[in-house]
């Protein structure tokens, strides 16, 4: 499942800014995936990585 983590530890002083940013996201985004990582957290650590084929839509 594609995932984009915006933050795992938000400072208390930045909580309102982080919530406002998340609420402003309109769910429209275009991306090109070029690598797949297997991660564990916290803290985020890449434990395996595989490059994806280039030019596949």
PDB file of N, CA and C in Angstrom, residues 4-46:
ATOM      1  N   UNK A   4       2.413   7.866   2.476  1.00  0.00           N
ATOM      2  CA  UNK A   4       3.259   9.036   2.648  1.00  0.00           C
ATOM      3  C   UNK A   4       3.060   9.528   4.066  1.00  0.00           C
ATOM      4  N   UNK A   5       4.070   9.400   4.886  1.00  0.00           N
ATOM      5  CA  UNK A   5       3.985   9.841   6.266  1.00  0.00           C
ATOM      6  C   UNK A   5       4.415  11.298   6.338  1.00  0.00           C
ATOM      7  N   UNK A   6       3.520  12.147   6.824  1.00  0.00           N
ATOM      8  CA  UNK A   6       3.840  13.565   6.950  1.00  0.00           C
ATOM      9  C   UNK A   6       4.623  13.856   8.217  1.00  0.00           C
ATOM     10  N   UNK A   7       4.386  13.082   9.241  1.00  0.00           N
ATOM     11  CA  UNK A   7       5.107  13.299  10.487  1.00  0.00           C
ATOM     12  C   UNK A   7       4.724  12.254  11.512  1.00  0.00           C
ATOM     13  N   UNK A   8       5.663  11.869  12.337  1.00  0.00           N
ATOM     14  CA  UNK A   8       5.374  10.914  13.401  1.00  0.00           C
ATOM     15  C   UNK A   8       5.495  11.540  14.779  1.00  0.00           C
ATOM     16  N   UNK A   9       6.180  12.668  14.852  1.00  0.00           N
ATOM     17  CA  UNK A   9       6.315  13.385  16.122  1.00  0.00           C
ATOM     18  C   UNK A   9       6.204  14.878  15.838  1.00  0.00           C
ATOM     19  N   UNK A  10       5.054  15.437  16.152  1.00  0.00           N
ATOM     20  CA  UNK A  10       4.809  16.857  15.918  1.00  0.00           C
ATOM     21  C   UNK A  10       4.962  17.582  17.254  1.00  0.00           C
ATOM     22  N   UNK A  11       5.808  18.609  17.267  1.00  0.00           N
ATOM     23  CA  UNK A  11       5.995  19.399  18.492  1.00  0.00           C
ATOM     24  C   UNK A  11       4.667  20.036  18.892  1.00  0.00           C
ATOM     25  N   UNK A  12       4.409  20.092  20.184  1.00  0.00           N
ATOM     26  CA  UNK A  12       3.151  20.660  20.681  1.00  0.00           C
ATOM     27  C   UNK A  12       2.885  22.043  20.096  1.00  0.00           C
ATOM     28  N   UNK A  13       3.914  22.850  19.956  1.00  0.00           N
ATOM     29  CA  UNK A  13       3.747  24.209  19.448  1.00  0.00           C
ATOM     30  C   UNK A  13       3.345  24.230  17.967  1.00  0.00           C
ATOM     31  N   UNK A  14       3.528  23.134  17.264  1.00  0.00           N
ATOM     32  CA  UNK A  14       3.226  23.055  15.830  1.00  0.00           C
ATOM     33  C   UNK A  14       1.974  22.247  15.530  1.00  0.00           C
ATOM     34  N   UNK A  15       1.278  21.766  16.549  1.00  0.00           N
ATOM     35  CA  UNK A  15       0.113  20.910  16.347  1.00  0.00           C
ATOM     36  C   UNK A  15      -0.949  21.575  15.478  1.00  0.00           C
ATOM     37  N   UNK A  16      -1.307  22.825  15.793  1.00  0.00           N
ATOM     38  CA  UNK A  16      -2.351  23.516  15.010  1.00  0.00           C
ATOM     39  C   UNK A  16      -1.931  23.689  13.552  1.00  0.00           C
ATOM     40  N   UNK A  17      -0.657  24.022  13.320  1.00  0.00           N
ATOM     41  CA  UNK A  17      -0.161  24.158  11.943  1.00  0.00           C
ATOM     42  C   UNK A  17      -0.230  22.829  11.205  1.00  0.00           C
ATOM     43  N   UNK A  18       0.133  21.744  11.870  1.00  0.00           N
ATOM     44  CA  UNK A  18       0.116  20.419  11.243  1.00  0.00           C
ATOM     45  C   UNK A  18      -1.309  19.999  10.891  1.00  0.00           C
ATOM     46  N   UNK A  19      -2.249  20.249  11.778  1.00  0.00           N
ATOM     47  CA  UNK A  19      -3.652  19.897  11.516  1.00  0.00           C
ATOM     48  C   UNK A  19      -4.200  20.735  10.369  1.00  0.00           C
ATOM     49  N   UNK A  20      -3.873  22.028  10.344  1.00  0.00           N
ATOM     50  CA  UNK A  20      -4.338  22.894   9.246  1.00  0.00           C
ATOM     51  C   UNK A  20      -3.772  22.420   7.912  1.00  0.00           C
ATOM     52  N   UNK A  21      -2.507  22.041   7.890  1.00  0.00           N
ATOM     53  CA  UNK A  21      -1.904  21.534   6.656  1.00  0.00           C
ATOM     54  C   UNK A  21      -2.606  20.257   6.199  1.00  0.00           C
ATOM     55  N   UNK A  22      -2.837  19.326   7.110  1.00  0.00           N
ATOM     56  CA  UNK A  22      -3.490  18.064   6.764  1.00  0.00           C
ATOM     57  C   UNK A  22      -4.911  18.304   6.242  1.00  0.00           C
ATOM     58  N   UNK A  23      -5.635  19.211   6.866  1.00  0.00           N
ATOM     59  CA  UNK A  23      -7.006  19.498   6.430  1.00  0.00           C
ATOM     60  C   UNK A  23      -7.051  20.188   5.070  1.00  0.00           C
ATOM     61  N   UNK A  24      -5.990  20.906   4.704  1.00  0.00           N
ATOM     62  CA  UNK A  24      -5.976  21.622   3.428  1.00  0.00           C
ATOM     63  C   UNK A  24      -5.670  20.706   2.248  1.00  0.00           C
ATOM     64  N   UNK A  25      -5.211  19.498   2.506  1.00  0.00           N
ATOM     65  CA  UNK A  25      -4.868  18.559   1.444  1.00  0.00           C
ATOM     66  C   UNK A  25      -6.139  18.123   0.732  1.00  0.00           C
ATOM     67  N   UNK A  26      -6.217  18.322  -0.589  1.00  0.00           N
ATOM     68  CA  UNK A  26      -7.444  18.053  -1.344  1.00  0.00           C
ATOM     69  C   UNK A  26      -7.484  16.673  -1.995  1.00  0.00           C
ATOM     70  N   UNK A  27      -6.547  15.812  -1.637  1.00  0.00           N
ATOM     71  CA  UNK A  27      -6.474  14.423  -2.115  1.00  0.00           C
ATOM     72  C   UNK A  27      -6.147  14.307  -3.604  1.00  0.00           C
ATOM     73  N   UNK A  28      -5.681  15.393  -4.212  1.00  0.00           N
ATOM     74  CA  UNK A  28      -5.234  15.329  -5.599  1.00  0.00           C
ATOM     75  C   UNK A  28      -3.721  15.442  -5.599  1.00  0.00           C
ATOM     76  N   UNK A  29      -3.077  14.401  -6.074  1.00  0.00           N
ATOM     77  CA  UNK A  29      -1.621  14.390  -6.108  1.00  0.00           C
ATOM     78  C   UNK A  29      -1.179  13.440  -7.220  1.00  0.00           C
ATOM     79  N   UNK A  30      -0.117  13.792  -7.893  1.00  0.00           N
ATOM     80  CA  UNK A  30       0.468  12.911  -8.899  1.00  0.00           C
ATOM     81  C   UNK A  30       1.874  12.562  -8.457  1.00  0.00           C
ATOM     82  N   UNK A  31       2.200  11.293  -8.515  1.00  0.00           N
ATOM     83  CA  UNK A  31       3.525  10.838  -8.099  1.00  0.00           C
ATOM     84  C   UNK A  31       4.049   9.808  -9.082  1.00  0.00           C
ATOM     85  N   UNK A  32       5.337   9.641  -9.092  1.00  0.00           N
ATOM     86  CA  UNK A  32       5.988   8.560  -9.824  1.00  0.00           C
ATOM     87  C   UNK A  32       6.768   7.764  -8.789  1.00  0.00           C
ATOM     88  N   UNK A  33       6.372   6.529  -8.601  1.00  0.00           N
ATOM     89  CA  UNK A  33       7.071   5.665  -7.654  1.00  0.00           C
ATOM     90  C   UNK A  33       8.299   5.076  -8.335  1.00  0.00           C
ATOM     91  N   UNK A  34       9.456   5.261  -7.736  1.00  0.00           N
ATOM     92  CA  UNK A  34      10.686   4.743  -8.331  1.00  0.00           C
ATOM     93  C   UNK A  34      11.384   3.717  -7.449  1.00  0.00           C
ATOM     94  N   UNK A  35      10.898   3.565  -6.223  1.00  0.00           N
ATOM     95  CA  UNK A  35      11.512   2.621  -5.305  1.00  0.00           C
ATOM     96  C   UNK A  35      10.471   2.156  -4.288  1.00  0.00           C
ATOM     97  N   UNK A  36      10.637   0.951  -3.810  1.00  0.00           N
ATOM     98  CA  UNK A  36       9.789   0.408  -2.758  1.00  0.00           C
ATOM     99  C   UNK A  36      10.684   0.144  -1.555  1.00  0.00           C
ATOM    100  N   UNK A  37      10.276   0.672  -0.412  1.00  0.00           N
ATOM    101  CA  UNK A  37      11.023   0.442   0.824  1.00  0.00           C
ATOM    102  C   UNK A  37      10.182  -0.376   1.788  1.00  0.00           C
ATOM    103  N   UNK A  38      10.828  -1.230   2.524  1.00  0.00           N
ATOM    104  CA  UNK A  38      10.211  -1.904   3.656  1.00  0.00           C
ATOM    105  C   UNK A  38      10.796  -1.223   4.890  1.00  0.00           C
ATOM    106  N   UNK A  39       9.915  -0.651   5.708  1.00  0.00           N
ATOM    107  CA  UNK A  39      10.396   0.121   6.849  1.00  0.00           C
ATOM    108  C   UNK A  39       9.836  -0.411   8.161  1.00  0.00           C
ATOM    109  N   UNK A  40      10.498  -0.043   9.231  1.00  0.00           N
ATOM    110  CA  UNK A  40       9.996  -0.262  10.583  1.00  0.00           C
ATOM    111  C   UNK A  40      10.094   1.083  11.303  1.00  0.00           C
ATOM    112  N   UNK A  41       9.253   1.272  12.318  1.00  0.00           N
ATOM    113  CA  UNK A  41       9.317   2.507  13.102  1.00  0.00           C
ATOM    114  C   UNK A  41       8.595   2.322  14.402  1.00  0.00           C
ATOM    115  N   UNK A  42       8.783   3.229  15.364  1.00  0.00           N
ATOM    116  CA  UNK A  42       9.749   4.321  15.402  1.00  0.00           C
ATOM    117  C   UNK A  42      11.112   3.845  15.889  1.00  0.00           C
ATOM    118  N   UNK A  43      12.135   4.544  15.566  1.00  0.00           N
ATOM    119  CA  UNK A  43      12.262   5.544  14.515  1.00  0.00           C
ATOM    120  C   UNK A  43      12.199   4.858  13.157  1.00  0.00           C
ATOM    121  N   UNK A  44      11.896   5.626  12.119  1.00  0.00           N
ATOM    122  CA  UNK A  44      11.801   5.065  10.770  1.00  0.00           C
ATOM    123  C   UNK A  44      13.167   4.551  10.337  1.00  0.00           C
ATOM    124  N   UNK A  45      13.191   3.270   9.939  1.00  0.00           N
ATOM    125  CA  UNK A  45      14.417   2.641   9.419  1.00  0.00           C
ATOM    126  C   UNK A  45      14.047   1.826   8.199  1.00  0.00           C
ATOM    127  N   UNK A  46      14.794   1.996   7.117  1.00  0.00           N
ATOM    128  CA  UNK A  46      14.600   1.188   5.923  1.00  0.00           C
ATOM    129  C   UNK A  46      15.335  -0.129   6.138  1.00  0.00           C
TER     130      UNK A  46
END
